[in-house]
Short mmCIF file of C-alpha atoms in Angstrom, two decimals:
data_model
loop_
_atom_site.label_atom_id
_atom_site.label_comp_id
_atom_site.label_asym_id
_atom_site.label_seq_id
_atom_site.Cartn_x
_atom_site.Cartn_y
_atom_site.Cartn_z
CA UNK X 1 87.86 120.18 85.64
CA UNK X 2 88.08 116.91 83.71
CA UNK X 3 89.87 114.00 86.01
CA UNK X 4 93.00 112.23 85.74
CA UNK X 5 92.47 108.96 85.43
CA UNK X 6 94.73 105.77 86.92
CA UNK X 7 93.78 102.55 85.47
CA UNK X 8 94.66 99.40 87.09
CA UNK X 9 95.43 97.27 83.67
CA UNK X 10 96.45 94.28 84.93
CA UNK X 11 92.72 94.25 86.53
CA UNK X 12 91.21 94.99 82.93
CA UNK X 13 92.90 92.41 81.12
CA UNK X 14 92.15 89.46 83.74
CA UNK X 15 88.41 91.02 83.35
CA UNK X 16 88.13 90.56 80.16
CA UNK X 17 90.39 87.13 79.35
CA UNK X 18 87.80 85.59 82.39
CA UNK X 19 84.63 86.87 80.83
CA UNK X 20 84.91 86.96 77.12
CA UNK X 21 84.02 84.28 74.69
CA UNK X 22 87.32 83.48 73.46
CA UNK X 23 88.21 85.60 69.87
CA UNK X 24 91.22 84.73 67.65
CA UNK X 25 93.52 85.58 64.99
CA UNK X 26 93.78 83.72 61.44
CA UNK X 27 96.80 82.73 62.96
CA UNK X 28 95.59 81.39 66.65
CA UNK X 29 96.31 84.39 68.63
CA UNK X 30 94.21 84.75 70.84
CA UNK X 31 92.60 88.37 71.20
CA UNK X 32 89.84 88.52 74.05
CA UNK X 33 91.81 90.11 76.53
CA UNK X 34 93.07 92.91 74.42
CA UNK X 35 89.49 93.55 72.91
CA UNK X 36 88.05 93.96 76.34
CA UNK X 37 90.42 95.80 77.99
CA UNK X 38 90.27 97.99 75.46
CA UNK X 39 86.69 98.04 75.02
CA UNK X 40 86.12 99.23 78.38
CA UNK X 41 88.62 101.71 78.49
CA UNK X 42 87.01 103.14 75.50
CA UNK X 43 83.64 103.69 77.48
CA UNK X 44 85.56 104.85 80.49
CA UNK X 45 86.92 107.36 78.66
CA UNK X 46 83.62 108.45 76.71
CA UNK X 47 81.48 108.02 80.40
CA UNK X 48 85.05 110.25 82.54
CA UNK X 49 86.52 112.49 79.52
CA UNK X 50 89.78 112.64 81.53
CA UNK X 51 92.36 115.16 80.38
CA UNK X 52 95.25 112.57 80.23
CA UNK X 53 95.05 108.51 81.51
CA UNK X 54 97.44 106.82 82.89
CA UNK X 55 97.36 102.77 82.89
CA UNK X 56 99.66 100.53 84.87
CA UNK X 57 100.33 96.64 85.17
CA UNK X 58 101.17 94.51 87.50
CA UNK X 59 105.36 93.68 88.15
CA UNK X 60 105.86 89.95 87.41
CA UNK X 61 108.49 90.56 90.39
CA UNK X 62 107.35 89.76 93.81
CA UNK X 63 106.62 93.70 95.94
CA UNK X 64 107.18 94.43 99.43
CA UNK X 65 103.37 93.65 99.58
CA UNK X 66 104.59 90.12 98.71
CA UNK X 67 106.89 90.26 101.83
CA UNK X 68 104.11 92.05 104.06
CA UNK X 69 101.43 88.78 103.37
CA UNK X 70 102.56 85.63 101.89
CA UNK X 71 98.60 85.63 100.90
CA UNK X 72 98.87 88.52 99.03
CA UNK X 73 97.89 87.65 95.08
CA UNK X 74 98.44 84.04 96.08
CA UNK X 75 96.17 82.21 94.14
CA UNK X 76 96.30 83.99 91.13
CA UNK X 77 98.65 83.04 88.03
#
């Protein structure tokens, strides 16, 4: 049975934003993060052929992990 995939969307966007050269629209809108993340997700889908896939993102609000450890993601933008 093909898998159900749960993807850390924040990770894919962060990685693509910092790993790819700047890509912009004619209006100057940065697009390298979304292009890179979507390309990586397409590759994952081709390789794994899931029945379903959900992409999740970090919340901007603190979570229980921040209360447990102030160092949790302390150095991330």
